[in-house]
C-alpha cells in the first residue's frame, strides 16, 4: 500500500491548471488500494498579503470543490492543514535541518519576493520558509508519493533532500517521497500569456479558467486565447507555446496525444472551439456537484473535522519519532 499526500492552497479560486495538473490525479488515486490524504494548506496562503476573511472563505470553497471533483471522504482523508498541529510542530525541526541558501534558491520564493517588492509590499519571512512547512506536510505522513503539477517539483526535491539529511544525521525517521506529475497538462499556461503558468493567485484575468466559471465565460476565454501567426497547427512547446497549451488542454480533457491531435487541425478557430467544448464538458459535473455541496457547508465542515482527526492519528507518532531522534524529550 502506497501512502499518498498532496495539498492545495486557498490563495485564490481553483483553476483549470489545479484541476488538470493535480486534482484529477488525486481523484484517480481512489481507484488504487492506497492510502491517500489531501489537504487544504491554508497556512501557505498567509505567506503574501492576504485578506483573512477571503482565506477563510476560500478554504471552505477549496474543500467543497475537491469533494465536487470526486474526492470521496470514505476512501481518502480530506482535511485543513491548520487543524493538525503536527505540521507546524515538525516544520521547526526541519528548519533546523535546512540551510538558508537552499531556501533562497527556490524559484517561487525568488519570483514572489520580487513581485512583493515591486508592489511596495514587505517580503514575509514565511515566504522564504514555507517550502520547509510543505516538507513537514509531506513527511509527517510517511508519504511515498506526492501527486503535483510541474511547478511543485522543486519543493518536493527539497523535501527529499531534507528527509535524507535528517535520516543520515539522526537515524532513519522519514520515508523519502517522490513527486508524480501527469503525462499531459502538468503545467497549464495562462491563455493570454502562454509563457506564464495559469496561477490562481494572479489578478483575475481573461487568461485564467476557473473551475466555477460559467460555460459561456470559459468559451469566451478559450476563443480569445493568444496563439501565433504561423500557418497550420503544430505542437511545439518552445516556439508556439499558445498552440501547445491549447493542445495540452484538449489532450488532457479528451485523452490522446497533443502532437497527434495537432494533425487534425488546419487552423486555430476549430481547435479553440473544440478546446472550449472539452473544457466546458470536463468542468460541468464539478460545477454542478459544487452547487449541491455548497448548500450544506456544515456537512463539508464535518468531513474536514473527521479528516483532521484521522490525519492527526497518523502524523503524531511520526513527528514524535522525529522529536526524539533530534534530541528532544518527548512527554
Ligand atoms: N497551471 C498549473 N498547471 C498544472 N498544475 C498546476 N498546479 C497549480 N497550477 C498549475 C498544481 O495544483 C496544485 C495546487 O497548487 P497550489 O495551490 O500549491 O498553487 P497554485 O495554484 O499555483 O497557486 P498560486 O497561489 O497561484 O501559487 P503560486 O503563485 O505559488 O504558483 C499543485 O500540485 C500545483 O502543482
Short mmCIF file of C-alpha atoms and ligand atoms in Angstrom, two decimals:
data_model
loop_
_atom_site.label_atom_id
_atom_site.label_comp_id
_atom_site.label_asym_id
_atom_site.label_seq_id
_atom_site.Cartn_x
_atom_site.Cartn_y
_atom_site.Cartn_z
CA UNK A 1 0.00 0.00 0.00
CA UNK A 2 1.40 3.39 -1.01
CA UNK A 3 0.86 6.46 1.18
CA UNK A 4 -0.10 9.49 -0.90
CA UNK A 5 -0.25 13.13 0.21
CA UNK A 6 -0.85 16.40 -1.61
CA UNK A 7 -2.28 19.83 -0.91
CA UNK A 8 -3.77 22.96 -2.40
CA UNK A 9 -3.53 26.46 -1.01
CA UNK A 10 -6.55 28.73 -0.68
CA UNK A 11 -4.79 31.69 -2.28
CA UNK A 12 -7.44 32.16 -4.99
CA UNK A 13 -10.22 30.37 -6.82
CA UNK A 14 -9.21 26.96 -8.12
CA UNK A 15 -8.21 26.94 -11.78
CA UNK A 16 -8.17 24.54 -14.70
CA UNK A 17 -4.41 24.24 -14.02
CA UNK A 18 -5.06 22.98 -10.49
CA UNK A 19 -7.63 20.54 -11.81
CA UNK A 20 -5.68 19.04 -14.72
CA UNK A 21 -2.27 19.23 -13.02
CA UNK A 22 -3.21 17.96 -9.59
CA UNK A 23 -6.81 17.36 -8.51
CA UNK A 24 -7.66 14.91 -11.28
CA UNK A 25 -4.62 12.82 -10.34
CA UNK A 26 -5.81 12.84 -6.73
CA UNK A 27 -9.24 11.56 -7.67
CA UNK A 28 -7.63 8.83 -9.80
CA UNK A 29 -5.70 7.53 -6.78
CA UNK A 30 -9.01 6.39 -5.31
CA UNK A 31 -9.04 3.55 -7.84
CA UNK A 32 -5.89 2.20 -6.21
CA UNK A 33 -5.68 0.25 -2.96
CA UNK A 34 -3.57 3.01 -1.42
CA UNK A 35 -3.97 5.40 1.49
CA UNK A 36 -4.34 8.99 0.37
CA UNK A 37 -4.50 12.25 2.30
CA UNK A 38 -5.41 15.57 0.70
CA UNK A 39 -5.13 18.88 2.43
CA UNK A 40 -6.24 22.48 2.08
CA UNK A 41 -2.92 24.05 3.05
CA UNK A 42 -4.27 27.27 4.49
CA UNK A 43 -1.07 28.29 6.31
CA UNK A 44 0.63 28.58 2.92
CA UNK A 45 -1.90 31.22 1.90
CA UNK A 46 -0.53 33.56 4.60
CA UNK A 47 2.91 33.99 3.04
CA UNK A 48 1.89 37.03 0.97
CA UNK A 49 -0.50 39.95 1.58
CA UNK A 50 -3.87 38.36 2.34
CA UNK A 51 -7.38 39.15 3.45
CA UNK A 52 -8.27 36.94 6.47
CA UNK A 53 -11.97 36.67 5.59
CA UNK A 54 -11.12 35.69 2.00
CA UNK A 55 -8.67 32.97 3.06
CA UNK A 56 -11.35 31.52 5.38
CA UNK A 57 -13.94 31.61 2.59
CA UNK A 58 -11.57 30.14 0.01
CA UNK A 59 -10.52 27.35 2.39
CA UNK A 60 -14.06 26.03 2.65
CA UNK A 61 -14.61 26.59 -1.07
CA UNK A 62 -11.46 24.61 -1.94
CA UNK A 63 -12.58 21.72 0.27
CA UNK A 64 -16.05 21.80 -1.30
CA UNK A 65 -14.56 21.81 -4.80
CA UNK A 66 -12.28 18.87 -4.00
CA UNK A 67 -15.34 16.88 -2.91
CA UNK A 68 -17.21 18.06 -6.00
CA UNK A 69 -14.32 16.94 -8.20
CA UNK A 70 -14.74 13.43 -6.85
CA UNK A 71 -12.68 13.01 -3.67
CA UNK A 72 -14.64 10.55 -1.55
CA UNK A 73 -14.12 11.03 2.20
CA UNK A 74 -14.92 7.34 2.74
CA UNK A 75 -11.87 6.46 0.65
CA UNK A 76 -9.39 9.28 1.30
CA UNK A 77 -8.69 11.71 4.14
CA UNK A 78 -9.52 15.35 3.41
CA UNK A 79 -8.61 18.00 5.97
CA UNK A 80 -7.33 21.51 6.61
CA UNK A 81 -3.63 21.94 7.42
CA UNK A 82 -4.10 24.34 10.35
CA UNK A 83 -6.41 21.82 12.07
CA UNK A 84 -3.49 19.43 12.59
CA UNK A 85 -0.75 20.90 14.81
CA UNK A 86 1.80 18.30 13.74
CA UNK A 87 2.58 20.25 10.56
CA UNK A 88 3.96 23.30 12.35
CA UNK A 89 5.43 21.12 15.10
CA UNK A 90 7.51 19.29 12.52
CA UNK A 91 8.29 22.37 10.44
CA UNK A 92 10.53 23.88 13.14
CA UNK A 93 12.56 20.70 13.46
CA UNK A 94 13.01 20.62 9.70
CA UNK A 95 14.07 24.28 9.71
CA UNK A 96 16.89 23.08 11.94
CA UNK A 97 17.83 20.68 9.13
CA UNK A 98 17.51 23.12 6.20
CA UNK A 99 20.05 25.73 5.10
CA UNK A 100 19.26 29.38 4.42
CA UNK A 101 20.93 29.15 0.99
CA UNK A 102 18.84 26.28 -0.30
CA UNK A 103 15.62 28.10 0.54
CA UNK A 104 16.77 31.29 -1.19
CA UNK A 105 17.28 29.24 -4.37
CA UNK A 106 13.60 28.27 -4.59
CA UNK A 107 12.12 29.67 -7.81
CA UNK A 108 8.75 30.51 -6.24
CA UNK A 109 10.49 32.45 -3.46
CA UNK A 110 12.52 34.47 -5.95
CA UNK A 111 9.50 35.22 -8.15
CA UNK A 112 7.11 36.09 -5.35
CA UNK A 113 9.65 38.10 -3.35
CA UNK A 114 10.42 40.16 -6.47
CA UNK A 115 6.69 40.69 -7.05
CA UNK A 116 6.07 41.77 -3.45
CA UNK A 117 8.98 44.20 -3.61
CA UNK A 118 7.79 45.64 -6.92
CA UNK A 119 4.36 46.23 -5.34
CA UNK A 120 5.99 48.03 -2.43
CA UNK A 121 4.99 45.27 -0.01
CA UNK A 122 7.33 43.69 2.51
CA UNK A 123 8.56 40.14 1.94
CA UNK A 124 7.23 37.93 4.73
CA UNK A 125 9.74 35.59 6.37
CA UNK A 126 7.21 32.79 5.82
CA UNK A 127 7.60 33.21 2.06
CA UNK A 128 11.18 32.04 2.49
CA UNK A 129 10.41 29.24 4.93
CA UNK A 130 7.13 27.84 3.62
CA UNK A 131 8.81 25.13 1.49
CA UNK A 132 10.01 23.69 4.81
CA UNK A 133 6.44 23.70 6.09
CA UNK A 134 5.49 21.94 2.86
CA UNK A 135 8.20 19.36 3.56
CA UNK A 136 6.65 18.88 7.01
CA UNK A 137 3.19 18.49 5.44
CA UNK A 138 4.54 15.63 3.36
CA UNK A 139 6.97 13.95 5.76
CA UNK A 140 4.57 13.92 8.73
CA UNK A 141 2.54 11.23 7.00
CA UNK A 142 5.29 8.85 5.91
CA UNK A 143 4.33 9.88 2.37
CA UNK A 144 5.75 7.92 -0.56
CA UNK A 145 4.02 9.66 -3.45
CA UNK A 146 3.16 13.34 -3.96
CA UNK A 147 0.94 13.98 -6.99
CA UNK A 148 1.59 17.60 -8.06
CA UNK A 149 1.87 19.86 -11.07
CA UNK A 150 5.29 20.51 -12.59
CA UNK A 151 5.77 23.78 -10.66
CA UNK A 152 5.92 21.95 -7.34
CA UNK A 153 8.68 19.53 -8.33
CA UNK A 154 11.42 21.73 -6.87
CA UNK A 155 9.69 21.81 -3.48
CA UNK A 156 9.31 18.02 -3.45
CA UNK A 157 13.03 17.76 -4.30
CA UNK A 158 13.79 19.94 -1.27
CA UNK A 159 11.57 17.67 0.83
CA UNK A 160 13.55 14.65 -0.34
CA UNK A 161 16.86 16.38 0.47
CA UNK A 162 15.66 17.27 3.98
CA UNK A 163 14.39 13.75 4.63
CA UNK A 164 17.66 12.16 3.51
CA UNK A 165 19.76 14.65 5.50
CA UNK A 166 17.69 14.18 8.66
CA UNK A 167 17.86 10.38 8.33
CA UNK A 168 21.64 10.47 7.87
CA UNK A 169 22.22 12.74 10.87
CA UNK A 170 19.71 11.41 13.36
CA UNK A 171 18.85 7.90 12.23
CA UNK A 172 16.20 6.64 9.87
CA UNK A 173 12.98 8.56 10.60
CA UNK A 174 11.35 9.72 7.37
CA UNK A 175 10.16 7.96 4.27
CA UNK A 176 11.71 9.71 1.24
CA UNK A 177 8.83 10.73 -1.06
CA UNK A 178 8.72 11.14 -4.83
CA UNK A 179 6.73 13.60 -6.93
CA UNK A 180 4.42 12.34 -9.67
CA UNK A 181 3.11 14.60 -12.44
CA UNK A 182 0.53 13.87 -15.13
CA UNK A 183 1.71 12.90 -18.63
CA UNK A 184 -0.01 15.93 -20.19
CA UNK A 185 -1.02 19.29 -18.71
CA UNK A 186 1.48 19.11 -15.85
CA UNK A 187 1.92 22.85 -16.41
CA UNK A 188 -1.16 24.56 -17.84
CA UNK A 189 -0.27 28.02 -19.08
CA UNK A 190 -2.18 31.28 -18.91
CA UNK A 191 -4.30 31.62 -22.06
CA UNK A 192 -3.28 35.27 -22.51
CA UNK A 193 0.38 34.79 -21.57
CA UNK A 194 1.22 31.27 -22.65
CA UNK A 195 4.75 31.51 -21.32
CA UNK A 196 3.44 32.01 -17.75
CA UNK A 197 1.75 29.41 -15.57
CA UNK A 198 -2.01 29.67 -15.09
CA UNK A 199 -1.89 30.63 -11.39
CA UNK A 200 -4.79 31.18 -9.05
CA UNK A 201 -3.16 33.96 -7.04
CA UNK A 202 -2.72 36.08 -10.17
CA UNK A 203 -5.07 39.05 -10.55
CA UNK A 204 -8.32 37.90 -12.17
CA UNK A 205 -7.62 37.79 -15.88
CA UNK A 206 -9.09 36.54 -19.11
CA UNK A 207 -6.25 34.01 -19.43
CA UNK A 208 -7.31 32.05 -16.34
CA UNK A 209 -10.12 29.48 -16.43
CA UNK A 210 -11.68 28.96 -13.00
CA UNK A 211 -13.44 25.72 -12.09
CA UNK A 212 -16.59 27.68 -11.27
CA UNK A 213 -16.64 29.76 -14.46
CA UNK A 214 -19.93 29.58 -16.38
CA UNK A 215 -19.72 27.72 -19.73
CA UNK A 216 -20.09 30.97 -21.71
CA UNK A 217 -17.24 32.55 -19.78
CA UNK A 218 -14.99 29.54 -20.43
CA UNK A 219 -15.82 29.62 -24.12
CA UNK A 220 -15.05 33.32 -24.35
CA UNK A 221 -11.69 32.90 -22.59
CA UNK A 222 -10.63 29.98 -24.79
CA UNK A 223 -11.74 31.66 -28.03
CA UNK A 224 -9.61 34.71 -27.10
CA UNK A 225 -6.54 32.63 -26.24
CA UNK A 226 -3.28 34.01 -27.61
CA UNK A 227 -1.73 31.80 -30.32
CA UNK A 228 0.58 32.88 -33.16
CA UNK A 229 0.54 33.93 -36.81
CA UNK A 230 2.31 30.87 -38.19
CA UNK A 231 0.42 28.67 -40.64
CA UNK A 232 -1.12 25.33 -39.63
CA UNK A 233 -1.37 23.81 -36.16
CA UNK A 234 1.81 22.21 -34.85
CA UNK A 235 2.72 21.07 -31.33
CA UNK A 236 5.91 22.98 -30.48
CA UNK A 237 6.18 23.94 -26.84
CA UNK A 238 9.12 26.34 -27.20
CA UNK A 239 8.25 28.12 -30.44
CA UNK A 240 4.44 28.01 -30.35
CA UNK A 241 3.51 27.98 -26.65
CA UNK A 242 -0.07 29.21 -27.10
CA UNK A 243 -0.99 26.44 -29.53
CA UNK A 244 0.86 23.83 -27.46
CA UNK A 245 -1.07 24.89 -24.37
CA UNK A 246 -4.43 24.52 -26.14
CA UNK A 247 -3.40 21.10 -27.46
CA UNK A 248 -2.25 20.02 -23.97
CA UNK A 249 -5.60 21.08 -22.51
CA UNK A 250 -7.51 19.27 -25.26
CA UNK A 251 -5.43 16.12 -24.79
CA UNK A 252 -5.93 16.22 -21.02
CA UNK A 253 -9.70 16.66 -21.36
CA UNK A 254 -10.34 14.16 -24.14
CA UNK A 255 -7.46 11.70 -23.77
CA UNK A 256 -4.94 11.46 -26.56
CA UNK A 257 -1.59 12.82 -27.53
CA UNK A 258 -1.23 16.58 -28.14
CA UNK A 259 1.16 16.18 -31.09
CA UNK A 260 -1.18 13.70 -32.78
CA UNK A 261 -4.22 15.90 -32.09
CA UNK A 262 -2.45 18.82 -33.81
CA UNK A 263 -2.52 16.86 -37.09
CA UNK A 264 -6.32 17.03 -37.12
CA UNK A 265 -6.42 20.85 -37.42
CA UNK A 266 -5.58 23.29 -40.17
CA UNK A 267 -6.38 26.47 -38.21
CA UNK A 268 -6.91 27.81 -34.70
CA UNK A 269 -10.65 28.54 -34.98
CA UNK A 270 -11.76 24.91 -34.91
CA UNK A 271 -9.08 23.99 -32.35
CA UNK A 272 -10.34 26.68 -29.98
CA UNK A 273 -13.97 25.63 -30.44
CA UNK A 274 -13.05 22.02 -29.60
CA UNK A 275 -10.95 23.04 -26.59
CA UNK A 276 -13.76 25.24 -25.27
CA UNK A 277 -16.27 22.41 -25.58
CA UNK A 278 -13.92 19.88 -23.99
CA UNK A 279 -13.20 22.16 -21.02
CA UNK A 280 -16.87 23.04 -20.53
CA UNK A 281 -17.85 19.36 -20.52
CA UNK A 282 -14.95 18.37 -18.23
CA UNK A 283 -15.87 21.00 -15.66
CA UNK A 284 -19.67 20.79 -15.94
CA UNK A 285 -20.13 17.92 -13.42
CA UNK A 286 -17.72 19.58 -10.96
CA UNK A 287 -19.66 22.85 -11.07
CA UNK A 288 -23.00 21.08 -10.67
CA UNK A 289 -21.83 18.98 -7.74
CA UNK A 290 -20.26 22.05 -6.13
CA UNK A 291 -23.61 23.83 -6.18
CA UNK A 292 -25.21 20.92 -4.30
CA UNK A 293 -22.43 20.60 -1.73
CA UNK A 294 -22.11 24.35 -1.14
CA UNK A 295 -25.74 24.37 0.00
CA UNK A 296 -24.72 22.39 3.09
CA UNK A 297 -21.47 23.86 4.48
CA UNK A 298 -21.98 22.07 7.81
CA UNK A 299 -21.62 18.73 6.03
CA UNK A 300 -18.34 19.87 4.47
CA UNK A 301 -17.10 21.03 7.87
CA UNK A 302 -17.97 17.62 9.33
CA UNK A 303 -15.88 15.91 6.63
CA UNK A 304 -12.96 18.22 7.46
CA UNK A 305 -13.26 17.57 11.21
CA UNK A 306 -13.25 13.80 10.74
CA UNK A 307 -10.37 14.11 8.26
CA UNK A 308 -8.28 16.14 10.72
CA UNK A 309 -8.79 13.51 13.40
CA UNK A 310 -7.61 10.72 11.11
CA UNK A 311 -4.67 12.80 9.88
CA UNK A 312 -3.59 13.66 13.45
CA UNK A 313 -3.54 9.99 14.41
CA UNK A 314 -1.15 9.21 11.53
CA UNK A 315 1.11 12.24 11.94
CA UNK A 316 1.54 12.28 15.72
CA UNK A 317 3.77 9.19 16.07
CA UNK A 318 5.90 10.21 13.06
CA UNK A 319 6.53 13.68 14.49
CA UNK A 320 7.18 12.24 17.97
CA UNK A 321 9.83 9.96 16.44
CA UNK A 322 11.47 12.97 14.75
CA UNK A 323 11.47 14.93 18.03
CA UNK A 324 13.08 12.06 19.84
CA UNK A 325 15.65 11.49 17.09
CA UNK A 326 16.78 15.14 17.06
CA UNK A 327 17.26 15.21 20.83
CA UNK A 328 14.05 16.49 22.37
CA UNK A 329 12.34 14.96 25.38
CA UNK A 330 9.03 13.63 24.18
CA UNK A 331 6.46 13.85 27.02
N1 LIG B 1 -1.05 25.90 -14.07
C1 LIG B 1 -0.93 24.72 -13.49
N2 LIG B 1 -0.76 23.61 -14.23
C2 LIG B 1 -0.65 22.38 -13.63
N3 LIG B 1 -0.69 22.21 -12.30
C3 LIG B 1 -0.85 23.29 -11.53
N4 LIG B 1 -0.94 23.45 -10.21
C4 LIG B 1 -1.10 24.76 -9.94
N5 LIG B 1 -1.15 25.48 -11.07
C5 LIG B 1 -0.98 24.60 -12.07
C6 LIG B 1 -0.87 22.37 -9.23
O1 LIG B 1 -2.01 22.46 -8.38
C7 LIG B 1 -1.64 22.04 -7.06
C8 LIG B 1 -2.06 23.07 -6.06
O2 LIG B 1 -1.43 24.29 -6.39
P1 LIG B 1 -1.08 25.37 -5.29
O3 LIG B 1 -2.28 25.68 -4.52
O4 LIG B 1 0.09 24.92 -4.49
O5 LIG B 1 -0.54 26.57 -6.14
P2 LIG B 1 -1.15 27.45 -7.32
O6 LIG B 1 -2.48 27.02 -7.75
O7 LIG B 1 -0.06 27.57 -8.29
O8 LIG B 1 -1.46 28.77 -6.53
P3 LIG B 1 -0.82 30.15 -6.57
O9 LIG B 1 -1.31 30.87 -5.37
O10 LIG B 1 -1.01 30.78 -7.91
O11 LIG B 1 0.61 29.77 -6.29
P4 LIG B 1 1.91 30.08 -6.99
O12 LIG B 1 1.84 31.53 -7.27
O13 LIG B 1 2.85 29.67 -5.92
O14 LIG B 1 2.06 29.25 -8.21
C9 LIG B 1 -0.13 21.82 -7.09
O15 LIG B 1 0.13 20.43 -7.22
C10 LIG B 1 0.32 22.56 -8.31
O16 LIG B 1 1.49 22.00 -8.87
#
